Short mmCIF file of C-alpha atoms and ligand atoms in Angstrom, two decimals:
data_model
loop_
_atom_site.label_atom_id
_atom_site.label_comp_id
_atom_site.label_asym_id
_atom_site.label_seq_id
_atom_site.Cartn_x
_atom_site.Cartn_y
_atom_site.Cartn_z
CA UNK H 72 -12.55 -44.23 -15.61
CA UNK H 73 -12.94 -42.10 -12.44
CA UNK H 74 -14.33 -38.79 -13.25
CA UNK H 75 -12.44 -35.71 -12.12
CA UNK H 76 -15.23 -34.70 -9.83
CA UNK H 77 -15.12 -37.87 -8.05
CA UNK H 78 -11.49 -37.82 -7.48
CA UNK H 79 -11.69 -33.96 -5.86
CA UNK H 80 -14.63 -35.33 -3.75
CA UNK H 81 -12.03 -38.12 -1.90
CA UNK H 82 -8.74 -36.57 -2.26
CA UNK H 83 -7.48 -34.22 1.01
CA UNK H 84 -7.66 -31.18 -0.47
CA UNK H 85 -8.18 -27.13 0.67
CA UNK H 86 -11.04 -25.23 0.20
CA UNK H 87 -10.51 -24.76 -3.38
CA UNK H 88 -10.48 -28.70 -4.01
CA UNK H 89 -13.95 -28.65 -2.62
CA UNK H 90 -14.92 -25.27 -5.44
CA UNK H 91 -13.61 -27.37 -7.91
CA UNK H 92 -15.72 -30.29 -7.12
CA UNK H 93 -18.31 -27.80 -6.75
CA UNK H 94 -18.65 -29.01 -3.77
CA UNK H 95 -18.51 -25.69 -2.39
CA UNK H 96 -20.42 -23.23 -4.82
CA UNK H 97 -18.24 -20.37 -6.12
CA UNK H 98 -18.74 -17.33 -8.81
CA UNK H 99 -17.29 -18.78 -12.06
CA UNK H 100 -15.64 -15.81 -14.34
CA UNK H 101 -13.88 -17.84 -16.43
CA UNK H 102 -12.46 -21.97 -16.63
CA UNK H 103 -10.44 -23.94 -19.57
CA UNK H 104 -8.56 -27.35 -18.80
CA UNK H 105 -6.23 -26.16 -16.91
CA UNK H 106 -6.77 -23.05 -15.22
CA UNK H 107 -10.31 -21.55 -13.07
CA UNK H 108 -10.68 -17.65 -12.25
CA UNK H 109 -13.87 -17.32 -9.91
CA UNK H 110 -14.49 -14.52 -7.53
CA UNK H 111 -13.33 -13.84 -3.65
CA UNK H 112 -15.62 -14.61 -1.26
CA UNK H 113 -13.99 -11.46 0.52
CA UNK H 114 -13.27 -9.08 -1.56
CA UNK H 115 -10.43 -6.70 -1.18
CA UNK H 116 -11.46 -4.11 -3.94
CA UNK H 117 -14.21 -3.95 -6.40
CA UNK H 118 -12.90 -6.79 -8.80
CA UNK H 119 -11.08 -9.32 -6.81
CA UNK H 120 -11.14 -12.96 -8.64
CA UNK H 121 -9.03 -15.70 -7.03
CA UNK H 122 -7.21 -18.06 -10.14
CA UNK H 123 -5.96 -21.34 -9.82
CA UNK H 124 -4.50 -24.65 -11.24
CA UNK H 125 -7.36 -27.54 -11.79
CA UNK H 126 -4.63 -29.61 -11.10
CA UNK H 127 -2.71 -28.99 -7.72
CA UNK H 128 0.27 -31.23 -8.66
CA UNK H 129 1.21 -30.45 -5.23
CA UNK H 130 1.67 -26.90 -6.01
CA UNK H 131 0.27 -26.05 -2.45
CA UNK H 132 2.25 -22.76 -3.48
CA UNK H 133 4.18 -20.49 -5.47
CA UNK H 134 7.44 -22.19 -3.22
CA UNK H 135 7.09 -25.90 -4.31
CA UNK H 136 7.27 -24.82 -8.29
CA UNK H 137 9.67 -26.71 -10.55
CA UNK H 138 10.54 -26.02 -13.72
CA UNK H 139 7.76 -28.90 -14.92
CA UNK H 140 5.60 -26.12 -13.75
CA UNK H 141 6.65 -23.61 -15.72
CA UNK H 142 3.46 -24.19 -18.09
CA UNK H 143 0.58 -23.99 -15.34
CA UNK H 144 2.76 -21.11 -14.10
CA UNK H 145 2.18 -19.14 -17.33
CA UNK H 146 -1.63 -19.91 -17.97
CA UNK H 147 -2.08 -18.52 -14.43
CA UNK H 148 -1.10 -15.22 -15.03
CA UNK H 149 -1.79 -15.08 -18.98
CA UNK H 150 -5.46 -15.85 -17.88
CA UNK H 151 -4.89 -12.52 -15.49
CA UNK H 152 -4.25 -11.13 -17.81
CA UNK H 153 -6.99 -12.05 -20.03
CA UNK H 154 -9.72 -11.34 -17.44
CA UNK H 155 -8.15 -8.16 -16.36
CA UNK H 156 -9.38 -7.22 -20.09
CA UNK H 157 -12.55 -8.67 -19.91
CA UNK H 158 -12.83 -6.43 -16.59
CA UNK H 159 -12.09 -3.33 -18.45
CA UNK H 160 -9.67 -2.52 -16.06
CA UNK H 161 -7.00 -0.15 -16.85
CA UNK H 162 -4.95 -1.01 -14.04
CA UNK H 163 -4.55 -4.24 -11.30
CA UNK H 164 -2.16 -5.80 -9.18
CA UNK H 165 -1.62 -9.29 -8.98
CA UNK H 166 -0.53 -11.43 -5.98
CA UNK H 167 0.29 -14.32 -4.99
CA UNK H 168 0.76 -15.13 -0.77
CA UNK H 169 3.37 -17.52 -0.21
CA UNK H 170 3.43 -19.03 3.54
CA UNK H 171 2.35 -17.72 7.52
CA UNK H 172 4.71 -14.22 6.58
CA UNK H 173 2.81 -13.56 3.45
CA UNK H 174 -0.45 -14.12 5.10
CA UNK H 175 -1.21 -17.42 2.46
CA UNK H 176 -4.15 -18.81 4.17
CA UNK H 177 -5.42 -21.66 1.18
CA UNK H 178 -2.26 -24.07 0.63
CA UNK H 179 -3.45 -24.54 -3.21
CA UNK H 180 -1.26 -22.38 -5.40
CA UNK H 181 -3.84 -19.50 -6.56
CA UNK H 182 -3.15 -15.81 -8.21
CA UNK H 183 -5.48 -12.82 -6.68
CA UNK H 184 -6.53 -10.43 -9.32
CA UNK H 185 -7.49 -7.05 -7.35
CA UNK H 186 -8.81 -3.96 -9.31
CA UNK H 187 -11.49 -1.38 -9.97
CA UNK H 188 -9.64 0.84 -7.50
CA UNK H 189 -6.46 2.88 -6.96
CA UNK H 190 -3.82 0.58 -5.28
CA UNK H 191 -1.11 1.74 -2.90
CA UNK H 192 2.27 1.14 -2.31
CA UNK H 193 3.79 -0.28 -0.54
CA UNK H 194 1.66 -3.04 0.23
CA UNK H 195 0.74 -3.61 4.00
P1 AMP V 146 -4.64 -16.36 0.51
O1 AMP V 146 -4.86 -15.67 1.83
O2 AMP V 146 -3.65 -15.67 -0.38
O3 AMP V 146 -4.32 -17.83 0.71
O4 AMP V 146 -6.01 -16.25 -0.27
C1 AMP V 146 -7.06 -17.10 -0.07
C2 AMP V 146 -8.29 -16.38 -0.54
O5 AMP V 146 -9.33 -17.33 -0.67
C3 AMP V 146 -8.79 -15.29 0.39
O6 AMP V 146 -8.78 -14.04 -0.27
C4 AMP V 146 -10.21 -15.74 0.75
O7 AMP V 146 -11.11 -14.68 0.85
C5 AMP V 146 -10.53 -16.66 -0.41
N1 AMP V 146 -11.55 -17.67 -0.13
C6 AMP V 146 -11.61 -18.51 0.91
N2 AMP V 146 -12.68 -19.29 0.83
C7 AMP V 146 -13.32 -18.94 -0.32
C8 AMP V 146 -14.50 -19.38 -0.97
N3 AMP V 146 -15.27 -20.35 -0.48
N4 AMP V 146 -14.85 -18.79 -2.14
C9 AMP V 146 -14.09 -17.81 -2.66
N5 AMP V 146 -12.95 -17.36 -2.10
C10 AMP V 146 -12.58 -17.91 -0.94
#
């Protein structure tokens, strides 16, 4: 059987194919079999951790989700969620860029979780 690695190291993939290969190294903060949270390599605030699928299942992003998605879709943010508490944080915004007009530059679906200081709104 081909291991997982093996199959990220010849499959066209982003940036985040290559982390997940480990490839490319990256800041784990947490993993499970579907989901990995690791940290931005540019951060936009103190705690700024970047969480995606394992498997891309061609969710390049947040506008190719179907409704088989819906699970992968949930684990994202409920693991958010869960590292926003491991964070302490009492308050964070999530996001998720979608295309050129919301500045998406990795086409692998992937959740930023931004906190550890005051947000603004409206966004820029
Ligand atoms: P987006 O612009 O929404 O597509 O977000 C992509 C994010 O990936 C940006 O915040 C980048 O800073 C981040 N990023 C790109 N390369 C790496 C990397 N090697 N390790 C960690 N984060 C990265």
């Amino acid at each position: 059987m081909i291991s997982r690695s093996f199959r990220y190291l010849f499959s066209k993939g982003t940036i985040f194919d290559k982390i997940l290969s480990k490839q490319i190294p990256s800041k784990a903060v947490f993993e499970d079999d579907d989901v990995y949270a690791f940290e931005d390599i540019q951060p936009q605030a103190p705690v700024h951790i970047l969480i995606i699928p394992k498997f891309k299942d061609n969710l390049s992003g947040i506008s190719q989700a179907e409704e088989k998605n819906v699970k992968i879709l949930g684990r994202l943010l409920l693991t958010a969620s869960r590292v926003a508490k491991e964070k302490n944080l009492s308050g964070y915004r999530l996001v998720i860029n979608e295309g050129k007009d919301g500045c998406q530059s990795v086409d692998h679906l992937h959740v930023h979780l931004i906190g550890g200081r005051q947000m603004n709104w409206p966004p820029g």
